[in-house]
JSON list of C-alpha atoms in Angstrom, two decimals:
[
{"chain": "L", "resi": 1, "resn": "MET", "atom": "CA", "xyz": [-41.17, 16.12, 60.96]},
{"chain": "L", "resi": 2, "resn": "THR", "atom": "CA", "xyz": [-40.91, 19.52, 59.04]},
{"chain": "L", "resi": 3, "resn": "GLY", "atom": "CA", "xyz": [-43.50, 22.25, 58.62]},
{"chain": "L", "resi": 4, "resn": "THR", "atom": "CA", "xyz": [-43.63, 21.06, 54.81]},
{"chain": "L", "resi": 5, "resn": "GLU", "atom": "CA", "xyz": [-44.46, 17.57, 55.46]},
{"chain": "L", "resi": 6, "resn": "THR", "atom": "CA", "xyz": [-47.76, 16.04, 54.83]},
{"chain": "L", "resi": 7, "resn": "ILE", "atom": "CA", "xyz": [-50.30, 14.22, 57.35]},
{"chain": "L", "resi": 8, "resn": "ILE", "atom": "CA", "xyz": [-51.42, 10.94, 56.42]},
{"chain": "L", "resi": 9, "resn": "GLU", "atom": "CA", "xyz": [-55.27, 10.29, 58.67]},
{"chain": "L", "resi": 10, "resn": "LEU", "atom": "CA", "xyz": [-54.91, 6.89, 58.70]},
{"chain": "L", "resi": 11, "resn": "GLY", "atom": "CA", "xyz": [-57.97, 4.76, 60.53]},
{"chain": "L", "resi": 12, "resn": "VAL", "atom": "CA", "xyz": [-57.16, 2.00, 63.09]},
{"chain": "L", "resi": 13, "resn": "LEU", "atom": "CA", "xyz": [-59.56, -0.24, 62.78]},
{"chain": "L", "resi": 14, "resn": "ARG", "atom": "CA", "xyz": [-59.04, -3.16, 65.55]},
{"chain": "L", "resi": 15, "resn": "VAL", "atom": "CA", "xyz": [-61.41, -6.40, 65.65]},
{"chain": "L", "resi": 16, "resn": "LEU", "atom": "CA", "xyz": [-60.84, -7.66, 69.17]},
{"chain": "L", "resi": 17, "resn": "THR", "atom": "CA", "xyz": [-63.33, -5.50, 71.15]},
{"chain": "L", "resi": 18, "resn": "LEU", "atom": "CA", "xyz": [-62.30, -3.35, 74.14]},
{"chain": "L", "resi": 19, "resn": "GLU", "atom": "CA", "xyz": [-63.80, -0.97, 76.73]},
{"chain": "L", "resi": 20, "resn": "ASN", "atom": "CA", "xyz": [-60.93, 0.82, 77.13]},
{"chain": "L", "resi": 21, "resn": "GLU", "atom": "CA", "xyz": [-59.64, 3.98, 74.67]},
{"chain": "L", "resi": 22, "resn": "THR", "atom": "CA", "xyz": [-56.27, 4.18, 75.44]},
{"chain": "L", "resi": 23, "resn": "ASP", "atom": "CA", "xyz": [-56.22, 0.37, 74.80]},
{"chain": "L", "resi": 24, "resn": "VAL", "atom": "CA", "xyz": [-58.62, 0.47, 71.39]},
{"chain": "L", "resi": 25, "resn": "ALA", "atom": "CA", "xyz": [-54.85, 3.67, 70.83]},
{"chain": "L", "resi": 26, "resn": "LEU", "atom": "CA", "xyz": [-52.09, 0.80, 71.42]},
{"chain": "L", "resi": 27, "resn": "HIS", "atom": "CA", "xyz": [-51.74, -0.04, 67.81]},
{"chain": "L", "resi": 28, "resn": "GLY", "atom": "CA", "xyz": [-51.97, 4.00, 66.52]},
{"chain": "L", "resi": 29, "resn": "ARG", "atom": "CA", "xyz": [-49.82, 4.72, 69.09]},
{"chain": "L", "resi": 30, "resn": "VAL", "atom": "CA", "xyz": [-47.24, 1.96, 67.68]},
{"chain": "L", "resi": 31, "resn": "ILE", "atom": "CA", "xyz": [-47.52, 3.52, 63.90]},
{"chain": "L", "resi": 32, "resn": "GLU", "atom": "CA", "xyz": [-46.93, 6.85, 64.72]},
{"chain": "L", "resi": 33, "resn": "LYS", "atom": "CA", "xyz": [-43.40, 6.35, 66.75]},
{"chain": "L", "resi": 34, "resn": "HIS", "atom": "CA", "xyz": [-42.37, 4.29, 64.32]},
{"chain": "L", "resi": 35, "resn": "PHE", "atom": "CA", "xyz": [-43.99, 6.82, 60.83]},
{"chain": "L", "resi": 36, "resn": "PRO", "atom": "CA", "xyz": [-44.38, 10.87, 62.92]},
{"chain": "L", "resi": 37, "resn": "HIS", "atom": "CA", "xyz": [-45.57, 12.15, 59.40]},
{"chain": "L", "resi": 38, "resn": "VAL", "atom": "CA", "xyz": [-49.07, 9.58, 60.59]},
{"chain": "L", "resi": 39, "resn": "SER", "atom": "CA", "xyz": [-51.77, 10.81, 62.69]},
{"chain": "L", "resi": 40, "resn": "THR", "atom": "CA", "xyz": [-54.29, 7.46, 63.75]},
{"chain": "L", "resi": 41, "resn": "ARG", "atom": "CA", "xyz": [-58.03, 7.55, 64.69]},
{"chain": "L", "resi": 42, "resn": "SER", "atom": "CA", "xyz": [-58.45, 4.00, 66.19]},
{"chain": "L", "resi": 43, "resn": "ARG", "atom": "CA", "xyz": [-61.31, 2.33, 66.60]},
{"chain": "L", "resi": 44, "resn": "CYS", "atom": "CA", "xyz": [-62.74, -1.23, 67.88]},
{"chain": "L", "resi": 45, "resn": "ILE", "atom": "CA", "xyz": [-65.47, -3.28, 66.33]},
{"chain": "L", "resi": 46, "resn": "PRO", "atom": "CA", "xyz": [-68.23, -4.34, 69.33]},
{"chain": "L", "resi": 47, "resn": "ASN", "atom": "CA", "xyz": [-69.10, -8.38, 70.78]},
{"chain": "L", "resi": 48, "resn": "HIS", "atom": "CA", "xyz": [-65.45, -9.64, 69.89]},
{"chain": "L", "resi": 49, "resn": "PRO", "atom": "CA", "xyz": [-63.63, -9.70, 73.30]},
{"chain": "L", "resi": 50, "resn": "ASN", "atom": "CA", "xyz": [-61.62, -12.26, 72.30]},
{"chain": "L", "resi": 51, "resn": "GLY", "atom": "CA", "xyz": [-60.61, -10.79, 68.96]},
{"chain": "L", "resi": 52, "resn": "ILE", "atom": "CA", "xyz": [-61.34, -13.33, 65.40]},
{"chain": "L", "resi": 53, "resn": "PRO", "atom": "CA", "xyz": [-59.27, -16.68, 67.13]},
{"chain": "L", "resi": 54, "resn": "SER", "atom": "CA", "xyz": [-61.10, -18.56, 64.48]},
{"chain": "L", "resi": 55, "resn": "ALA", "atom": "CA", "xyz": [-63.13, -18.43, 60.38]},
{"chain": "L", "resi": 56, "resn": "GLU", "atom": "CA", "xyz": [-66.23, -19.07, 62.19]},
{"chain": "L", "resi": 57, "resn": "ALA", "atom": "CA", "xyz": [-65.38, -15.37, 64.73]},
{"chain": "L", "resi": 58, "resn": "GLU", "atom": "CA", "xyz": [-64.15, -14.71, 61.56]},
{"chain": "L", "resi": 59, "resn": "VAL", "atom": "CA", "xyz": [-67.48, -15.08, 59.59]},
{"chain": "L", "resi": 60, "resn": "ASP", "atom": "CA", "xyz": [-69.28, -13.41, 62.79]},
{"chain": "L", "resi": 61, "resn": "ALA", "atom": "CA", "xyz": [-67.31, -10.25, 63.09]},
{"chain": "L", "resi": 62, "resn": "LEU", "atom": "CA", "xyz": [-67.29, -9.41, 58.67]},
{"chain": "L", "resi": 63, "resn": "PRO", "atom": "CA", "xyz": [-70.33, -7.20, 59.02]},
{"chain": "L", "resi": 64, "resn": "TYR", "atom": "CA", "xyz": [-69.35, -5.73, 61.79]},
{"chain": "L", "resi": 65, "resn": "ILE", "atom": "CA", "xyz": [-66.16, -4.38, 60.24]},
{"chain": "L", "resi": 66, "resn": "LEU", "atom": "CA", "xyz": [-67.42, -3.39, 57.02]},
{"chain": "L", "resi": 67, "resn": "GLU", "atom": "CA", "xyz": [-69.65, -1.44, 59.50]},
{"chain": "L", "resi": 68, "resn": "LEU", "atom": "CA", "xyz": [-67.62, 0.09, 61.22]},
{"chain": "L", "resi": 69, "resn": "GLY", "atom": "CA", "xyz": [-65.09, 0.21, 58.27]},
{"chain": "L", "resi": 70, "resn": "THR", "atom": "CA", "xyz": [-66.88, 1.88, 55.70]},
{"chain": "L", "resi": 71, "resn": "GLU", "atom": "CA", "xyz": [-67.99, 4.44, 58.92]},
{"chain": "L", "resi": 72, "resn": "MET", "atom": "CA", "xyz": [-64.02, 5.28, 59.04]},
{"chain": "L", "resi": 73, "resn": "GLY", "atom": "CA", "xyz": [-63.17, 5.18, 55.68]},
{"chain": "L", "resi": 74, "resn": "ALA", "atom": "CA", "xyz": [-65.17, 8.07, 54.75]},
{"chain": "L", "resi": 75, "resn": "GLN", "atom": "CA", "xyz": [-62.85, 10.38, 57.64]},
{"chain": "L", "resi": 76, "resn": "VAL", "atom": "CA", "xyz": [-59.39, 9.08, 56.23]},
{"chain": "L", "resi": 77, "resn": "ASP", "atom": "CA", "xyz": [-56.54, 8.84, 54.30]},
{"chain": "L", "resi": 78, "resn": "ALA", "atom": "CA", "xyz": [-56.06, 5.50, 54.63]},
{"chain": "L", "resi": 79, "resn": "LEU", "atom": "CA", "xyz": [-57.87, 1.87, 56.53]},
{"chain": "L", "resi": 80, "resn": "ALA", "atom": "CA", "xyz": [-55.44, 0.12, 58.19]},
{"chain": "L", "resi": 81, "resn": "ILE", "atom": "CA", "xyz": [-57.41, -3.74, 59.76]},
{"chain": "L", "resi": 82, "resn": "SER", "atom": "CA", "xyz": [-55.26, -4.75, 62.39]},
{"chain": "L", "resi": 83, "resn": "CYS", "atom": "CA", "xyz": [-55.51, -8.05, 61.72]},
{"chain": "L", "resi": 84, "resn": "ALA", "atom": "CA", "xyz": [-53.42, -10.85, 60.27]},
{"chain": "L", "resi": 85, "resn": "LEU", "atom": "CA", "xyz": [-56.25, -12.16, 58.51]},
{"chain": "L", "resi": 86, "resn": "ASP", "atom": "CA", "xyz": [-56.97, -9.48, 56.65]},
{"chain": "L", "resi": 87, "resn": "PRO", "atom": "CA", "xyz": [-61.33, -9.41, 57.22]},
{"chain": "L", "resi": 88, "resn": "GLY", "atom": "CA", "xyz": [-62.81, -7.84, 54.93]},
{"chain": "L", "resi": 89, "resn": "VAL", "atom": "CA", "xyz": [-60.15, -5.15, 53.56]},
{"chain": "L", "resi": 90, "resn": "SER", "atom": "CA", "xyz": [-60.95, -6.47, 49.66]},
{"chain": "L", "resi": 91, "resn": "LYS", "atom": "CA", "xyz": [-64.15, -5.63, 50.06]},
{"chain": "L", "resi": 92, "resn": "LEU", "atom": "CA", "xyz": [-63.84, -2.51, 51.54]},
{"chain": "L", "resi": 93, "resn": "ASP", "atom": "CA", "xyz": [-61.32, -1.76, 49.54]},
{"chain": "L", "resi": 94, "resn": "GLU", "atom": "CA", "xyz": [-63.24, -2.30, 46.32]},
{"chain": "L", "resi": 95, "resn": "ARG", "atom": "CA", "xyz": [-66.16, 0.16, 48.82]},
{"chain": "L", "resi": 96, "resn": "LEU", "atom": "CA", "xyz": [-64.00, 3.20, 49.90]},
{"chain": "L", "resi": 97, "resn": "ASP", "atom": "CA", "xyz": [-62.16, 5.80, 47.70]},
{"chain": "L", "resi": 98, "resn": "VAL", "atom": "CA", "xyz": [-59.03, 5.61, 50.20]},
{"chain": "L", "resi": 99, "resn": "PRO", "atom": "CA", "xyz": [-56.70, 2.87, 50.52]},
{"chain": "L", "resi": 100, "resn": "VAL", "atom": "CA", "xyz": [-57.06, -0.14, 52.63]},
{"chain": "L", "resi": 101, "resn": "ILE", "atom": "CA", "xyz": [-54.38, -2.26, 54.21]},
{"chain": "L", "resi": 102, "resn": "GLY", "atom": "CA", "xyz": [-54.54, -5.60, 55.93]},
{"chain": "L", "resi": 103, "resn": "ALA", "atom": "CA", "xyz": [-52.15, -6.51, 58.87]},
{"chain": "L", "resi": 104, "resn": "GLY", "atom": "CA", "xyz": [-51.70, -10.32, 56.75]},
{"chain": "L", "resi": 105, "resn": "ALA", "atom": "CA", "xyz": [-50.41, -9.06, 53.42]},
{"chain": "L", "resi": 106, "resn": "SER", "atom": "CA", "xyz": [-48.16, -6.32, 55.22]},
{"chain": "L", "resi": 107, "resn": "VAL", "atom": "CA", "xyz": [-45.89, -8.07, 57.45]},
{"chain": "L", "resi": 108, "resn": "ALA", "atom": "CA", "xyz": [-45.53, -10.99, 54.70]},
{"chain": "L", "resi": 109, "resn": "GLY", "atom": "CA", "xyz": [-44.44, -8.46, 51.72]},
{"chain": "L", "resi": 110, "resn": "SER", "atom": "CA", "xyz": [-42.26, -6.82, 54.82]},
{"chain": "L", "resi": 111, "resn": "ALA", "atom": "CA", "xyz": [-40.79, -10.23, 55.29]},
{"chain": "L", "resi": 112, "resn": "LEU", "atom": "CA", "xyz": [-40.41, -11.12, 52.11]},
{"chain": "L", "resi": 113, "resn": "ALA", "atom": "CA", "xyz": [-37.57, -7.80, 51.75]},
{"chain": "L", "resi": 114, "resn": "ARG", "atom": "CA", "xyz": [-35.87, -9.22, 55.29]},
{"chain": "L", "resi": 115, "resn": "GLY", "atom": "CA", "xyz": [-35.18, -13.52, 53.65]},
{"chain": "L", "resi": 116, "resn": "ARG", "atom": "CA", "xyz": [-36.36, -15.83, 51.54]},
{"chain": "L", "resi": 117, "resn": "ASN", "atom": "CA", "xyz": [-36.74, -18.32, 54.64]},
{"chain": "L", "resi": 118, "resn": "VAL", "atom": "CA", "xyz": [-39.32, -17.31, 56.31]},
{"chain": "L", "resi": 119, "resn": "GLY", "atom": "CA", "xyz": [-41.66, -18.80, 59.48]},
{"chain": "L", "resi": 120, "resn": "THR", "atom": "CA", "xyz": [-44.56, -17.35, 60.44]},
{"chain": "L", "resi": 121, "resn": "LEU", "atom": "CA", "xyz": [-45.26, -17.30, 64.30]},
{"chain": "L", "resi": 122, "resn": "GLY", "atom": "CA", "xyz": [-49.20, -16.85, 64.92]},
{"chain": "L", "resi": 123, "resn": "LEU", "atom": "CA", "xyz": [-52.35, -18.65, 67.06]},
{"chain": "L", "resi": 124, "resn": "GLU", "atom": "CA", "xyz": [-52.93, -22.18, 67.14]},
{"chain": "L", "resi": 125, "resn": "ASP", "atom": "CA", "xyz": [-55.70, -22.08, 64.56]},
{"chain": "L", "resi": 126, "resn": "GLY", "atom": "CA", "xyz": [-52.44, -21.99, 62.35]},
{"chain": "L", "resi": 127, "resn": "THR", "atom": "CA", "xyz": [-51.73, -19.16, 59.77]},
{"chain": "L", "resi": 128, "resn": "PRO", "atom": "CA", "xyz": [-53.96, -17.22, 57.84]},
{"chain": "L", "resi": 129, "resn": "SER", "atom": "CA", "xyz": [-54.05, -18.19, 54.46]},
{"chain": "L", "resi": 130, "resn": "VAL", "atom": "CA", "xyz": [-53.47, -14.39, 53.20]},
{"chain": "L", "resi": 131, "resn": "ILE", "atom": "CA", "xyz": [-50.01, -14.91, 54.17]},
{"chain": "L", "resi": 132, "resn": "LYS", "atom": "CA", "xyz": [-49.37, -18.74, 52.86]},
{"chain": "L", "resi": 133, "resn": "ASP", "atom": "CA", "xyz": [-50.21, -17.18, 49.67]},
{"chain": "L", "resi": 134, "resn": "ILE", "atom": "CA", "xyz": [-48.33, -14.92, 49.93]},
{"chain": "L", "resi": 135, "resn": "LEU", "atom": "CA", "xyz": [-44.94, -16.34, 50.80]},
{"chain": "L", "resi": 136, "resn": "GLY", "atom": "CA", "xyz": [-45.53, -19.72, 49.03]},
{"chain": "L", "resi": 137, "resn": "ASP", "atom": "CA", "xyz": [-42.43, -21.07, 48.84]},
{"chain": "L", "resi": 138, "resn": "TYR", "atom": "CA", "xyz": [-40.43, -19.40, 51.12]},
{"chain": "L", "resi": 139, "resn": "LEU", "atom": "CA", "xyz": [-42.58, -20.85, 54.00]},
{"chain": "L", "resi": 140, "resn": "GLN", "atom": "CA", "xyz": [-39.67, -22.62, 55.31]},
{"chain": "L", "resi": 141, "resn": "ALA", "atom": "CA", "xyz": [-41.91, -22.91, 58.92]},
{"chain": "L", "resi": 142, "resn": "THR", "atom": "CA", "xyz": [-44.79, -22.19, 61.12]},
{"chain": "L", "resi": 143, "resn": "GLU", "atom": "CA", "xyz": [-45.93, -22.39, 64.32]},
{"chain": "L", "resi": 144, "resn": "THR", "atom": "CA", "xyz": [-47.83, -21.79, 67.24]},
{"chain": "L", "resi": 145, "resn": "VAL", "atom": "CA", "xyz": [-47.91, -20.21, 70.74]},
{"chain": "L", "resi": 146, "resn": "LYS", "atom": "CA", "xyz": [-48.76, -22.91, 72.91]},
{"chain": "L", "resi": 147, "resn": "GLY", "atom": "CA", "xyz": [-51.85, -22.39, 74.81]},
{"chain": "L", "resi": 148, "resn": "ALA", "atom": "CA", "xyz": [-52.94, -19.65, 72.91]},
{"chain": "L", "resi": 149, "resn": "GLU", "atom": "CA", "xyz": [-56.17, -20.08, 71.76]},
{"chain": "L", "resi": 150, "resn": "THR", "atom": "CA", "xyz": [-57.06, -16.38, 72.00]},
{"chain": "L", "resi": 151, "resn": "THR", "atom": "CA", "xyz": [-55.24, -13.21, 71.22]},
{"chain": "L", "resi": 152, "resn": "ASN", "atom": "CA", "xyz": [-55.92, -12.50, 74.90]},
{"chain": "L", "resi": 153, "resn": "TYR", "atom": "CA", "xyz": [-53.52, -14.72, 76.21]},
{"chain": "L", "resi": 154, "resn": "LEU", "atom": "CA", "xyz": [-49.97, -13.46, 74.77]},
{"chain": "L", "resi": 155, "resn": "THR", "atom": "CA", "xyz": [-50.03, -10.91, 77.11]},
{"chain": "L", "resi": 156, "resn": "THR", "atom": "CA", "xyz": [-49.30, -12.99, 79.64]},
{"chain": "L", "resi": 157, "resn": "PRO", "atom": "CA", "xyz": [-46.27, -13.93, 81.37]},
{"chain": "L", "resi": 158, "resn": "GLU", "atom": "CA", "xyz": [-46.94, -17.45, 80.04]},
{"chain": "L", "resi": 159, "resn": "GLY", "atom": "CA", "xyz": [-48.16, -16.10, 76.77]},
{"chain": "L", "resi": 160, "resn": "ARG", "atom": "CA", "xyz": [-45.13, -13.98, 76.29]},
{"chain": "L", "resi": 161, "resn": "ALA", "atom": "CA", "xyz": [-42.77, -17.21, 77.79]},
{"chain": "L", "resi": 162, "resn": "ALA", "atom": "CA", "xyz": [-44.34, -19.56, 74.86]},
{"chain": "L", "resi": 163, "resn": "THR", "atom": "CA", "xyz": [-43.77, -16.72, 72.08]},
{"chain": "L", "resi": 164, "resn": "GLY", "atom": "CA", "xyz": [-40.34, -16.68, 72.66]},
{"chain": "L", "resi": 165, "resn": "ASP", "atom": "CA", "xyz": [-39.61, -21.03, 72.84]},
{"chain": "L", "resi": 166, "resn": "ALA", "atom": "CA", "xyz": [-41.69, -20.68, 69.25]},
{"chain": "L", "resi": 167, "resn": "ILE", "atom": "CA", "xyz": [-38.97, -18.17, 67.60]},
{"chain": "L", "resi": 168, "resn": "THR", "atom": "CA", "xyz": [-36.53, -20.03, 68.71]},
{"chain": "L", "resi": 169, "resn": "ARG", "atom": "CA", "xyz": [-37.85, -23.10, 67.66]},
{"chain": "L", "resi": 170, "resn": "LEU", "atom": "CA", "xyz": [-38.22, -21.48, 63.85]},
{"chain": "L", "resi": 171, "resn": "ILE", "atom": "CA", "xyz": [-34.92, -20.49, 64.10]},
{"chain": "L", "resi": 172, "resn": "GLU", "atom": "CA", "xyz": [-33.36, -23.35, 64.65]},
{"chain": "L", "resi": 173, "resn": "ALA", "atom": "CA", "xyz": [-35.50, -24.46, 61.90]},
{"chain": "L", "resi": 174, "resn": "GLY", "atom": "CA", "xyz": [-33.81, -22.75, 59.78]},
{"chain": "L", "resi": 175, "resn": "CYS", "atom": "CA", "xyz": [-35.32, -19.53, 58.89]},
{"chain": "L", "resi": 176, "resn": "ASP", "atom": "CA", "xyz": [-33.54, -16.21, 58.53]},
{"chain": "L", "resi": 177, "resn": "VAL", "atom": "CA", "xyz": [-36.88, -13.92, 58.90]},
{"chain": "L", "resi": 178, "resn": "VAL", "atom": "CA", "xyz": [-39.93, -14.16, 61.43]},
{"chain": "L", "resi": 179, "resn": "ALA", "atom": "CA", "xyz": [-43.31, -12.83, 60.55]},
{"chain": "L", "resi": 180, "resn": "PRO", "atom": "CA", "xyz": [-46.10, -13.04, 63.32]},
{"chain": "L", "resi": 181, "resn": "SER", "atom": "CA", "xyz": [-48.84, -13.56, 61.85]},
{"chain": "L", "resi": 182, "resn": "CYS", "atom": "CA", "xyz": [-51.43, -12.08, 64.72]},
{"chain": "L", "resi": 183, "resn": "THR", "atom": "CA", "xyz": [-51.80, -8.69, 65.84]},
{"chain": "L", "resi": 184, "resn": "GLY", "atom": "CA", "xyz": [-51.65, -9.63, 68.98]},
{"chain": "L", "resi": 185, "resn": "LEU", "atom": "CA", "xyz": [-47.99, -10.25, 69.52]},
{"chain": "L", "resi": 186, "resn": "THR", "atom": "CA", "xyz": [-47.81, -6.42, 69.60]},
{"chain": "L", "resi": 187, "resn": "THR", "atom": "CA", "xyz": [-50.08, -6.13, 72.00]},
{"chain": "L", "resi": 188, "resn": "SER", "atom": "CA", "xyz": [-48.32, -8.28, 74.25]},
{"chain": "L", "resi": 189, "resn": "GLY", "atom": "CA", "xyz": [-44.90, -6.17, 74.01]},
{"chain": "L", "resi": 190, "resn": "VAL", "atom": "CA", "xyz": [-43.29, -9.19, 73.54]},
{"chain": "L", "resi": 191, "resn": "LEU", "atom": "CA", "xyz": [-42.01, -9.06, 69.66]},
{"chain": "L", "resi": 192, "resn": "THR", "atom": "CA", "xyz": [-39.55, -5.96, 71.33]},
{"chain": "L", "resi": 193, "resn": "ASN", "atom": "CA", "xyz": [-37.93, -8.57, 73.80]},
{"chain": "L", "resi": 194, "resn": "VAL", "atom": "CA", "xyz": [-37.00, -11.36, 71.59]},
{"chain": "L", "resi": 195, "resn": "GLN", "atom": "CA", "xyz": [-35.87, -9.54, 69.43]},
{"chain": "L", "resi": 196, "resn": "ARG", "atom": "CA", "xyz": [-33.07, -8.09, 71.58]},
{"chain": "L", "resi": 197, "resn": "ARG", "atom": "CA", "xyz": [-32.29, -11.96, 71.58]},
{"chain": "L", "resi": 198, "resn": "ALA", "atom": "CA", "xyz": [-32.12, -13.27, 68.38]},
{"chain": "L", "resi": 199, "resn": "ASP", "atom": "CA", "xyz": [-30.06, -13.52, 65.30]},
{"chain": "L", "resi": 200, "resn": "ILE", "atom": "CA", "xyz": [-32.36, -12.97, 62.66]},
{"chain": "L", "resi": 201, "resn": "PRO", "atom": "CA", "xyz": [-35.08, -9.73, 61.81]},
{"chain": "L", "resi": 202, "resn": "ILE", "atom": "CA", "xyz": [-38.70, -10.15, 63.33]},
{"chain": "L", "resi": 203, "resn": "VAL", "atom": "CA", "xyz": [-41.13, -8.55, 61.66]},
{"chain": "L", "resi": 204, "resn": "ASP", "atom": "CA", "xyz": [-43.91, -6.24, 63.76]},
{"chain": "L", "resi": 205, "resn": "PRO", "atom": "CA", "xyz": [-47.14, -6.79, 61.78]},
{"chain": "L", "resi": 206, "resn": "VAL", "atom": "CA", "xyz": [-48.70, -3.27, 62.98]},
{"chain": "L", "resi": 207, "resn": "VAL", "atom": "CA", "xyz": [-45.09, -1.24, 62.39]},
{"chain": "L", "resi": 208, "resn": "ALA", "atom": "CA", "xyz": [-44.81, -3.26, 58.53]},
{"chain": "L", "resi": 209, "resn": "MET", "atom": "CA", "xyz": [-49.22, -2.31, 58.38]},
{"chain": "L", "resi": 210, "resn": "GLY", "atom": "CA", "xyz": [-48.46, 1.25, 59.20]},
{"chain": "L", "resi": 211, "resn": "ALA", "atom": "CA", "xyz": [-45.84, 1.68, 56.80]},
{"chain": "L", "resi": 212, "resn": "MET", "atom": "CA", "xyz": [-47.87, 0.29, 54.02]},
{"chain": "L", "resi": 213, "resn": "ALA", "atom": "CA", "xyz": [-50.86, 2.09, 54.83]},
{"chain": "L", "resi": 214, "resn": "ALA", "atom": "CA", "xyz": [-48.45, 5.35, 54.69]},
{"chain": "L", "resi": 215, "resn": "THR", "atom": "CA", "xyz": [-47.12, 4.60, 51.48]},
{"chain": "L", "resi": 216, "resn": "ALA", "atom": "CA", "xyz": [-50.32, 3.53, 49.93]},
{"chain": "L", "resi": 217, "resn": "ALA", "atom": "CA", "xyz": [-52.02, 6.77, 51.11]},
{"chain": "L", "resi": 218, "resn": "ARG", "atom": "CA", "xyz": [-48.73, 9.40, 49.63]},
{"chain": "L", "resi": 219, "resn": "PRO", "atom": "CA", "xyz": [-47.29, 7.46, 46.57]},
{"chain": "L", "resi": 220, "resn": "GLY", "atom": "CA", "xyz": [-43.95, 8.39, 45.73]},
{"chain": "L", "resi": 221, "resn": "GLY", "atom": "CA", "xyz": [-42.83, 9.96, 49.28]},
{"chain": "L", "resi": 222, "resn": "GLN", "atom": "CA", "xyz": [-44.14, 13.02, 47.68]},
{"chain": "L", "resi": 223, "resn": "THR", "atom": "CA", "xyz": [-44.44, 16.61, 50.46]},
{"chain": "L", "resi": 224, "resn": "THR", "atom": "CA", "xyz": [-46.73, 19.57, 50.37]},
{"chain": "L", "resi": 225, "resn": "ASP", "atom": "CA", "xyz": [-47.21, 22.71, 52.63]},
{"chain": "L", "resi": 226, "resn": "GLN", "atom": "CA", "xyz": [-51.30, 22.13, 52.50]},
{"chain": "L", "resi": 227, "resn": "THR", "atom": "CA", "xyz": [-52.44, 19.09, 55.25]},
{"chain": "L", "resi": 228, "resn": "SER", "atom": "CA", "xyz": [-53.99, 15.90, 53.86]},
{"chain": "L", "resi": 229, "resn": "THR", "atom": "CA", "xyz": [-57.54, 15.79, 51.53]},
{"chain": "L", "resi": 230, "resn": "ARG", "atom": "CA", "xyz": [-59.85, 14.07, 53.27]},
{"chain": "L", "resi": 231, "resn": "HIS", "atom": "CA", "xyz": [-62.25, 11.52, 51.43]},
{"chain": "L", "resi": 232, "resn": "GLU", "atom": "CA", "xyz": [-66.13, 13.01, 52.25]},
{"chain": "L", "resi": 233, "resn": "HIS", "atom": "CA", "xyz": [-68.67, 10.86, 50.68]},
{"chain": "L", "resi": 234, "resn": "PRO", "atom": "CA", "xyz": [-72.36, 12.59, 50.15]}
]
């Protein structure tokens, strides 16, 4: 990164309640690794130790997401909701003066840039509607990680093995790109290992979200000698 590169402050909102600050910051660190001009601030909502594994959990989590997102949005250049359901994205985008990006729309859009027969992979609750809507007729096949009722299962040895098996099934179904529909698959670390063995691209939803957020925060990729402008609310 050169001295003239603008630093983008990106808020990363986690919908999985975590006690360890290092764990909370994991998705932000992944983004910073791929985009050195992005600096992340990560926080998580309370009272959701299993994340948002169902529609009922999403309804319960939404007030927390809106409250925390509104607070974070006043301190950053863009806000990323690190969940493939994109909960609260549209409401926060209307409310805030900064771009609000969800992992679901990001991974779907990125997958379409890599292929035309997209396979999705998620928890047992299925593929989020936001991803289905964007992919449309390009959705070739869907798979779930067997036994993954919540994101916590994805970090277990059994969950990692089941993830690899599911991606193999997507390849056998004729998919030419995989769009993981759960950011917990980034947390598990399995995507990098599986990508080494797969013959088709596997889009990391957190990396895709970081790319979309960085682009939205600085249209056209312009550089400046000044630091990024904060969007403060009175």
